[in-house]
mmCIF file with all atom_site columns, C-alpha atoms in Angstrom:
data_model
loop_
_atom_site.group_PDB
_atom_site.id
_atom_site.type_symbol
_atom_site.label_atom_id
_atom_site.label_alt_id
_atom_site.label_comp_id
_atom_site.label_asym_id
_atom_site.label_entity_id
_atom_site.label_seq_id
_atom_site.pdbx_PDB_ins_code
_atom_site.Cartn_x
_atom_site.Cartn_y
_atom_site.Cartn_z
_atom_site.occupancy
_atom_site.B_iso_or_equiv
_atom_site.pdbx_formal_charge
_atom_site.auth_seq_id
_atom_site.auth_comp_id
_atom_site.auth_asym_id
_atom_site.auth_atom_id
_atom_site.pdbx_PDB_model_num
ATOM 1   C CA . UNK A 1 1   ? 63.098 60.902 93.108 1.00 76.00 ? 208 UNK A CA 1
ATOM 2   C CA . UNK A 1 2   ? 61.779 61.618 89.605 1.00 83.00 ? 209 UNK A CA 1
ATOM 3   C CA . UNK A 1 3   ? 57.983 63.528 89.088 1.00 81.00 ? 210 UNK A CA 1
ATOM 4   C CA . UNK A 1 4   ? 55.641 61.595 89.463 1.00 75.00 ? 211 UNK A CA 1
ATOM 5   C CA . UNK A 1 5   ? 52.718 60.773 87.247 1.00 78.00 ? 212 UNK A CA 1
ATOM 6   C CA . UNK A 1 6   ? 49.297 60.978 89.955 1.00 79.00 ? 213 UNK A CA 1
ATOM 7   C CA . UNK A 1 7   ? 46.562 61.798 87.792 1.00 84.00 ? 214 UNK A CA 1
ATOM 8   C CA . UNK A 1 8   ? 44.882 62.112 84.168 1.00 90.00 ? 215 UNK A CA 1
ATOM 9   C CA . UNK A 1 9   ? 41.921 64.333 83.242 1.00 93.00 ? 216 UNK A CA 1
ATOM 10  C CA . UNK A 1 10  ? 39.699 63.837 80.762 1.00 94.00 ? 217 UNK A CA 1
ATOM 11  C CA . UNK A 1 11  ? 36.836 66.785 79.775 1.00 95.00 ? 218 UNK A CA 1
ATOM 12  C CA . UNK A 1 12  ? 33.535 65.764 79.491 1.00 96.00 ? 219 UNK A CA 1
ATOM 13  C CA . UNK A 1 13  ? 30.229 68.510 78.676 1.00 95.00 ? 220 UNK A CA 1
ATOM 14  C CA . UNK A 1 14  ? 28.891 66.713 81.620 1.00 97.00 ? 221 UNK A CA 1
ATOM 15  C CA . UNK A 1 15  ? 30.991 65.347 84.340 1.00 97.00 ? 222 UNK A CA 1
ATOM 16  C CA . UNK A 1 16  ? 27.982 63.667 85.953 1.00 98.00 ? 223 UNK A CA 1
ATOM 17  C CA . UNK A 1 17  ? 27.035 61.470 82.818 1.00 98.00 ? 224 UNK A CA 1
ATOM 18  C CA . UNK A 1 18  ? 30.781 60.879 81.998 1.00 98.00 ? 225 UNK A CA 1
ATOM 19  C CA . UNK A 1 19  ? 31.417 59.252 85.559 1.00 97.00 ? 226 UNK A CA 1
ATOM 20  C CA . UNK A 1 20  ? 28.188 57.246 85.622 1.00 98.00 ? 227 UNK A CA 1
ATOM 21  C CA . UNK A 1 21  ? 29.311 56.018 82.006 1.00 98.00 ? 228 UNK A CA 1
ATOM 22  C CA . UNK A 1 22  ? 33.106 54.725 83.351 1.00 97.00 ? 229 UNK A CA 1
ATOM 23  C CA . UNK A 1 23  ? 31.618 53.196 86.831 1.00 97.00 ? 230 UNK A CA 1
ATOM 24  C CA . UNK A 1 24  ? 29.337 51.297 84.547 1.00 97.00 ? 231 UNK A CA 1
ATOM 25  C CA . UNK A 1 25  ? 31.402 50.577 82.203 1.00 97.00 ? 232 UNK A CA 1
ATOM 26  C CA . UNK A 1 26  ? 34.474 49.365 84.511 1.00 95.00 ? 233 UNK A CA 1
ATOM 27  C CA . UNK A 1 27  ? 33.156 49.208 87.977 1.00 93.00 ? 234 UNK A CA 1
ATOM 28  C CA . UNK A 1 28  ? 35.305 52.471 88.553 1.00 94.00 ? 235 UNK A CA 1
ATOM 29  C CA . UNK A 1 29  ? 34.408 54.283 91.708 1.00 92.00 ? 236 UNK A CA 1
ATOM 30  C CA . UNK A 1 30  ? 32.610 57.984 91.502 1.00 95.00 ? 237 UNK A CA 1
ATOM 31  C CA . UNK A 1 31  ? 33.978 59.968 93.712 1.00 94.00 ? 238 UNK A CA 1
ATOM 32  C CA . UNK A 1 32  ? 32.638 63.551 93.105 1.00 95.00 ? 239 UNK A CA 1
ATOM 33  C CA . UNK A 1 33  ? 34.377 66.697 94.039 1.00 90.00 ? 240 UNK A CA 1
ATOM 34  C CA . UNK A 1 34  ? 31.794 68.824 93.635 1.00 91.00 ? 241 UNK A CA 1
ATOM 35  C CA . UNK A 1 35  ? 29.127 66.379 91.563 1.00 95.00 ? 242 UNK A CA 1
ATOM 36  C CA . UNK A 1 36  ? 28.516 67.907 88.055 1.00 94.00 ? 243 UNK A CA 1
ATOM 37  C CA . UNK A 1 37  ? 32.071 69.837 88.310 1.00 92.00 ? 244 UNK A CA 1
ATOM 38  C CA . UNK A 1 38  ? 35.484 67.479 89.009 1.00 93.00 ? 245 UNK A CA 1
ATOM 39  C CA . UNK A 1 39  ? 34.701 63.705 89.245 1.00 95.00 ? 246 UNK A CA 1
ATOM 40  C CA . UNK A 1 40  ? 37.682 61.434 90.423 1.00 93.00 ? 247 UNK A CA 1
ATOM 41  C CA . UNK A 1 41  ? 37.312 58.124 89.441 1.00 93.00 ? 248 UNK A CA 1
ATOM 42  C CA . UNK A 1 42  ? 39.278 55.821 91.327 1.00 86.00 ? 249 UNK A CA 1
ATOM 43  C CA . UNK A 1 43  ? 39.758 52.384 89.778 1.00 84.00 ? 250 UNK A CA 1
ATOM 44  C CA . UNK A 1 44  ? 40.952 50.662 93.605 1.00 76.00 ? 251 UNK A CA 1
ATOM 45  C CA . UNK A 1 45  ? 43.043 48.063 94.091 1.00 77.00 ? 252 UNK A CA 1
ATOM 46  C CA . UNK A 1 46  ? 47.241 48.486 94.434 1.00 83.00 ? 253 UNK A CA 1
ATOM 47  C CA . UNK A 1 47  ? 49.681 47.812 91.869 1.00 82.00 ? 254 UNK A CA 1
ATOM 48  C CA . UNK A 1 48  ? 50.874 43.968 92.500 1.00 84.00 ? 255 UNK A CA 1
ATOM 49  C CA . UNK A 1 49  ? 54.422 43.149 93.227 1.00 91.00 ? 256 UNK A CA 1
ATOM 50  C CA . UNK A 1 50  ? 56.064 40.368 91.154 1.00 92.00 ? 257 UNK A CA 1
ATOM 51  C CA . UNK A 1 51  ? 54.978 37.425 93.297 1.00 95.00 ? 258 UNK A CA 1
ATOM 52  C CA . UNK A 1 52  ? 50.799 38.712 92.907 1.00 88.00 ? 259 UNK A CA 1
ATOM 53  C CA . UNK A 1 53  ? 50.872 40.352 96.516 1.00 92.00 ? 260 UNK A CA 1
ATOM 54  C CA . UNK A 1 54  ? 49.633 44.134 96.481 1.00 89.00 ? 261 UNK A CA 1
ATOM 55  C CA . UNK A 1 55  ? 52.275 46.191 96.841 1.00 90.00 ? 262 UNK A CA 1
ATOM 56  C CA . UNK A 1 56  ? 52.461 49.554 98.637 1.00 88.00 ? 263 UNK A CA 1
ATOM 57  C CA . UNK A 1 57  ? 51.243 52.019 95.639 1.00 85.00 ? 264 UNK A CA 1
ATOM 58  C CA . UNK A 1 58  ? 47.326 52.407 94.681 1.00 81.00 ? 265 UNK A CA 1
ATOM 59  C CA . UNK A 1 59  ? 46.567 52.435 91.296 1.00 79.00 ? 266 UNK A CA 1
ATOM 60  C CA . UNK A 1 60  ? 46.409 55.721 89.391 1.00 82.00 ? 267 UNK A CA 1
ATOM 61  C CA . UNK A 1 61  ? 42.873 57.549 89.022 1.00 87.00 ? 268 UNK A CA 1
ATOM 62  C CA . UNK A 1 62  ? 41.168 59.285 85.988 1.00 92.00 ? 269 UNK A CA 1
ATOM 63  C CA . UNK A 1 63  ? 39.521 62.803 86.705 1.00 93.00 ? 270 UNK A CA 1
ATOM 64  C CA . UNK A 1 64  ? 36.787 63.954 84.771 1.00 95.00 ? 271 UNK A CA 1
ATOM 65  C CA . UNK A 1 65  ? 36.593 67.942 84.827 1.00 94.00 ? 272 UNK A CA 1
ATOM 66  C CA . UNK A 1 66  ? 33.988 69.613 83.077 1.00 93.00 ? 273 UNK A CA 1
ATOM 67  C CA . UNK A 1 67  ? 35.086 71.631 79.939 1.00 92.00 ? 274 UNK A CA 1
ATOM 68  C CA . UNK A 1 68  ? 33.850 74.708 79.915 1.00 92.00 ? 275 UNK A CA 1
ATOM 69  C CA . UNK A 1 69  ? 35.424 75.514 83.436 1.00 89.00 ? 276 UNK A CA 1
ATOM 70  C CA . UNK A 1 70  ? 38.176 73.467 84.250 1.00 89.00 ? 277 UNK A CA 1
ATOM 71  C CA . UNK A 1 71  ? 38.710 73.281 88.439 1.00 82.00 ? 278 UNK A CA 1
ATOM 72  C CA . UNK A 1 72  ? 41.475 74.217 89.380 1.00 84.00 ? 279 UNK A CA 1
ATOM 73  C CA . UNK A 1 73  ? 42.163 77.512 88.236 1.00 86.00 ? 280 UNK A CA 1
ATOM 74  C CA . UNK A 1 74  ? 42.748 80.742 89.856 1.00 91.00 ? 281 UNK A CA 1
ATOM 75  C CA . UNK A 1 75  ? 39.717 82.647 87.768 1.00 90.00 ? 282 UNK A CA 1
ATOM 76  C CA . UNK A 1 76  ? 37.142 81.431 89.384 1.00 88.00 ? 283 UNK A CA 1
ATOM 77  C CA . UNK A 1 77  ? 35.060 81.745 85.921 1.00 86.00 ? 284 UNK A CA 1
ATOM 78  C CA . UNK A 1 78  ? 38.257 79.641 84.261 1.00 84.00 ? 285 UNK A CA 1
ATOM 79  C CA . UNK A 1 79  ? 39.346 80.386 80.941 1.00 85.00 ? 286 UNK A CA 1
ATOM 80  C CA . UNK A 1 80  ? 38.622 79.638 77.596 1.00 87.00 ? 287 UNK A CA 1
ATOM 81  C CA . UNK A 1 81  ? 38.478 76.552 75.514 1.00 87.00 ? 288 UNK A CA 1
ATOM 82  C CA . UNK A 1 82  ? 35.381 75.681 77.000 1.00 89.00 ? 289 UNK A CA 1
ATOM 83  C CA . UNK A 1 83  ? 34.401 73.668 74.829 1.00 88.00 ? 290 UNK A CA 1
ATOM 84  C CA . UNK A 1 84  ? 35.109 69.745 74.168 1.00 90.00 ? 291 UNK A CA 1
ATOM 85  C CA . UNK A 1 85  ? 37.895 69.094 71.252 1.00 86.00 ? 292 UNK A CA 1
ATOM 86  C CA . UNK A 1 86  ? 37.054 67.127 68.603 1.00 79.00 ? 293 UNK A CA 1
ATOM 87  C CA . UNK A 1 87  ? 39.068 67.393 65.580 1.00 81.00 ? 294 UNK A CA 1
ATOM 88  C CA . UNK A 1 88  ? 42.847 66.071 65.825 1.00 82.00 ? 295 UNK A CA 1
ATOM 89  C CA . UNK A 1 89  ? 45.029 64.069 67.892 1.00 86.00 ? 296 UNK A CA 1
ATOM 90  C CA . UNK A 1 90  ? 44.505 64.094 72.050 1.00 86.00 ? 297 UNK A CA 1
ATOM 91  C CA . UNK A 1 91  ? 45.798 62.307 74.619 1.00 86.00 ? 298 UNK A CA 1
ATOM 92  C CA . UNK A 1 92  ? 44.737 58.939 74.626 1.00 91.00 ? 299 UNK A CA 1
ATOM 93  C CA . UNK A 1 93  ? 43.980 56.472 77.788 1.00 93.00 ? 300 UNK A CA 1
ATOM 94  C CA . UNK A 1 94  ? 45.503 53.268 77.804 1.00 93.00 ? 301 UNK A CA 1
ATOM 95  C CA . UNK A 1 95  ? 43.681 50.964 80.303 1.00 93.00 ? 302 UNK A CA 1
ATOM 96  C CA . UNK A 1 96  ? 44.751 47.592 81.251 1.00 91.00 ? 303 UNK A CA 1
ATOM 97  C CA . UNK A 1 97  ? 42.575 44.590 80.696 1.00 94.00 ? 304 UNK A CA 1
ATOM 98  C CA . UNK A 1 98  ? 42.160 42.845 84.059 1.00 89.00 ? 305 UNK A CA 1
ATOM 99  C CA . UNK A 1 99  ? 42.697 39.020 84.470 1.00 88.00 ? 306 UNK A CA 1
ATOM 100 C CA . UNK A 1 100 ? 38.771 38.429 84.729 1.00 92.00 ? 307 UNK A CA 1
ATOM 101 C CA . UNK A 1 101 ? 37.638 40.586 82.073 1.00 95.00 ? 308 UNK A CA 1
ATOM 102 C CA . UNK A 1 102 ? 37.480 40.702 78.465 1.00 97.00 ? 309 UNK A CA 1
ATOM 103 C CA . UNK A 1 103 ? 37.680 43.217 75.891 1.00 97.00 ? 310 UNK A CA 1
ATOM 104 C CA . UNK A 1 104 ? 34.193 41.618 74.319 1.00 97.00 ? 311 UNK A CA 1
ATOM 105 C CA . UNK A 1 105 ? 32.837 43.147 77.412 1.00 98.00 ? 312 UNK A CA 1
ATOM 106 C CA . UNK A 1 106 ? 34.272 46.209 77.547 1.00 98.00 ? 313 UNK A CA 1
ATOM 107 C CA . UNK A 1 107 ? 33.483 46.848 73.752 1.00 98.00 ? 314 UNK A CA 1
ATOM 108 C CA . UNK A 1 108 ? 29.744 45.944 74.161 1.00 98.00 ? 315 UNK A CA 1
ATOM 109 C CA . UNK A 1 109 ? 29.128 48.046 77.692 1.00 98.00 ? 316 UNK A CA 1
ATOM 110 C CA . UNK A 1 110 ? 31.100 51.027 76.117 1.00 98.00 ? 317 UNK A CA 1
ATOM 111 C CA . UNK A 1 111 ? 29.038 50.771 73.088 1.00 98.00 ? 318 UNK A CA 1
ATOM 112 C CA . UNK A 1 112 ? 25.751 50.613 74.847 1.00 98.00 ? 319 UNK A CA 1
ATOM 113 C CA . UNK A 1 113 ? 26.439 53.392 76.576 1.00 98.00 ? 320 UNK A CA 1
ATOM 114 C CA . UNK A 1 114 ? 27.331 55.798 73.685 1.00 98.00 ? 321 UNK A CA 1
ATOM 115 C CA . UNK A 1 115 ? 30.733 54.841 72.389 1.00 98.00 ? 322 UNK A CA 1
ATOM 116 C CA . UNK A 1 116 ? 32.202 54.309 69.442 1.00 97.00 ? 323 UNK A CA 1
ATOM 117 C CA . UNK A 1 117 ? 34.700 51.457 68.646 1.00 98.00 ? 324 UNK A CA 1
ATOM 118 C CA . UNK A 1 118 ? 37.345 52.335 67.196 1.00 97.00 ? 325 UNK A CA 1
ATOM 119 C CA . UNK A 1 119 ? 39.481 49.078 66.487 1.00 97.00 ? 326 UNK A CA 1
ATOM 120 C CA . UNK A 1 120 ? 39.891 45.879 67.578 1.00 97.00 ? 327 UNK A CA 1
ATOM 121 C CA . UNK A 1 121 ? 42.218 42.850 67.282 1.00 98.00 ? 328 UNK A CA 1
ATOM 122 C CA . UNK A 1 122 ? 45.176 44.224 66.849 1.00 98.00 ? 329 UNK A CA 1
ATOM 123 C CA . UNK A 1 123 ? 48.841 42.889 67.880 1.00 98.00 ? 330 UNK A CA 1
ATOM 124 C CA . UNK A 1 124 ? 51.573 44.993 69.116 1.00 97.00 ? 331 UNK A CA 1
ATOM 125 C CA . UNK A 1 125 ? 54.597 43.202 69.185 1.00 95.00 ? 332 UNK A CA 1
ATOM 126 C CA . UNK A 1 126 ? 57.110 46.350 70.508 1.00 95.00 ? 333 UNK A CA 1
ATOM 127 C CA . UNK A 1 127 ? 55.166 46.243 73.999 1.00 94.00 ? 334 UNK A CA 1
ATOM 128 C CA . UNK A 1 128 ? 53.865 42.648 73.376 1.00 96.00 ? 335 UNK A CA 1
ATOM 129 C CA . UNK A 1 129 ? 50.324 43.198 74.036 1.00 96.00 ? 336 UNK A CA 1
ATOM 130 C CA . UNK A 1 130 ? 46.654 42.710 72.090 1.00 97.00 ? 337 UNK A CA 1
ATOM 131 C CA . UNK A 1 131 ? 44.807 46.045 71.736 1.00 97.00 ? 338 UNK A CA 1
ATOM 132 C CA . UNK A 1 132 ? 41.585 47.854 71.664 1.00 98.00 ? 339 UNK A CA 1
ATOM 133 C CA . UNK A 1 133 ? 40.313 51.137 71.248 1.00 98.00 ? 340 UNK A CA 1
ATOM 134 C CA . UNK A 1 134 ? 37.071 53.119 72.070 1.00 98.00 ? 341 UNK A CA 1
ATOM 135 C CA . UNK A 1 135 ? 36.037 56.918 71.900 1.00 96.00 ? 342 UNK A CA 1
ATOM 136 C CA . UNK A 1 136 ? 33.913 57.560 74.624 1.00 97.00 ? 343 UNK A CA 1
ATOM 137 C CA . UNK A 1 137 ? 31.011 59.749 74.505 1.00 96.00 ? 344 UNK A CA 1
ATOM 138 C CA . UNK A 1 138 ? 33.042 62.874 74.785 1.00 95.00 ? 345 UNK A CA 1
ATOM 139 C CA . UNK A 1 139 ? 35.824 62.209 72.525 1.00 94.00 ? 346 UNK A CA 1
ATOM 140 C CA . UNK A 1 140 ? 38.156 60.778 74.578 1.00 95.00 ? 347 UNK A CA 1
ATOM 141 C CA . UNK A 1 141 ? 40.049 57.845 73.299 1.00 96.00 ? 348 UNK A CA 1
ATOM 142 C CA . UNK A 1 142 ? 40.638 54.888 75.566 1.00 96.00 ? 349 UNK A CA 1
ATOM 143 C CA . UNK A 1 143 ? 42.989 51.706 74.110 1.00 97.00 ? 350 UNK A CA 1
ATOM 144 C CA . UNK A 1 144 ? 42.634 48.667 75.950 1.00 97.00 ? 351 UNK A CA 1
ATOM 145 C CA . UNK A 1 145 ? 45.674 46.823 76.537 1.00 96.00 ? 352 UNK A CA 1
ATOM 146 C CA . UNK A 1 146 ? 45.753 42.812 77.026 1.00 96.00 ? 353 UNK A CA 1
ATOM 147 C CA . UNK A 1 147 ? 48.863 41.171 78.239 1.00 93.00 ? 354 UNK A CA 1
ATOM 148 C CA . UNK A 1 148 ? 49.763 38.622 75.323 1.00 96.00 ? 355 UNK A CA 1
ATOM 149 C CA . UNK A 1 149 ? 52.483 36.714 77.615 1.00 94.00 ? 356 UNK A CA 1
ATOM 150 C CA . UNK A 1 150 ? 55.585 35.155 77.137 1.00 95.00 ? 357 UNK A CA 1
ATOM 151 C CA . UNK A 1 151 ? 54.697 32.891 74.127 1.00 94.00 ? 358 UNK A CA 1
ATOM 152 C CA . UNK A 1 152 ? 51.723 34.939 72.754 1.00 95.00 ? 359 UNK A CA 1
ATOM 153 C CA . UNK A 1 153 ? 49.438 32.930 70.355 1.00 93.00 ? 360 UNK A CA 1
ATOM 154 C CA . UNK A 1 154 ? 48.462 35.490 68.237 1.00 96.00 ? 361 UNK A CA 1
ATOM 155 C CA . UNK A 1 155 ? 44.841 34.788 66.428 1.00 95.00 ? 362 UNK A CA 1
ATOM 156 C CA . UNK A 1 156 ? 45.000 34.995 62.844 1.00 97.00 ? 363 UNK A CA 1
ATOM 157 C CA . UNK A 1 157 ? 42.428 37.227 62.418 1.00 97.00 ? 364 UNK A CA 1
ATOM 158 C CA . UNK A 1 158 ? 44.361 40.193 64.186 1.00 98.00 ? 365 UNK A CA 1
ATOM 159 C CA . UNK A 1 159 ? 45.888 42.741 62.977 1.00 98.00 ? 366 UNK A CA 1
ATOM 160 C CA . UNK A 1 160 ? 49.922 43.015 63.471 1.00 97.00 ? 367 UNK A CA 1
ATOM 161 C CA . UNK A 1 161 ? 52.661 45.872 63.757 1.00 95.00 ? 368 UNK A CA 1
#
């Protein structure tokens, strides 16, 4: 069996405020580990096997560890950067668009919470799928991802690659 992906941190100045922004934002669960320190944020729901049923393997969760002592680490004072990056490229977040949500909605809560769009509209035809992007609050990036389907009608008005 191959490693296996299980987890993706993001930092945040304030691990509190960062997990109150993505449980409003996408209903995400807070699960803190201590509060203010390491928040998991656990999105629920299994993976769905071809035919719709859930299948066997939960969905991955986002952690949310706070930057200027990222848990774990064998100094208990951690180590430096402590501070959030925000010049350059990072890891992004790609999230997918659930069947009864739009990325309208996403957009606005995001925004009204301290995000910044980043794009919208846009059509990529390698992985077939209509994207969005947002930097939260902290920097982090997060592209939304909407399945387009087997004979995607792409709107005019978005952008293609």
């Amino acid at each position: 069996m191959p490693d296996t992906l299980i987890f993706v941190d993001i930092p945040a100045d304030d691990p509190s405020a960062a997990a109150r922004f993505y449980a409003e934002v996408f209903g995400w669960r807070n699960d803190p580990r201590p509060e203010g320190v390491y928040h998991r944020m656990v999105p629920g729901g299994q993976f769905p096997n071809p035919d719709g049923t859930d299948s066997a393997i939960g969905n991955l969760h986002i952690g949310i560890f706070k930057a200027d002592n990222a848990r774990p680490h064998p100094r208990p004072a951690g180590v430096a950067p402590r501070g959030l990056s925000q010049d350059g490229r990072k890891p992004r977040v790609w999230l997918l668009i659930g069947d009864d949500d739009t990325p309208e909605r996403i957009l606005g809560e995001a925004a009204a919470r301290g995000a910044t769009e980043l794009w919208r509209d846009h059509y990529w035809s390698t992985f077939n799928g209509y994207n969005h992007a947002f930097m939260d609050p902290w920097g982090n990036e997060i592209i939304l991802w909407g399945k387009a389907g087997a004979a995607p009608a792409i709107p005019d008005h978005f952008t293609r690659e």
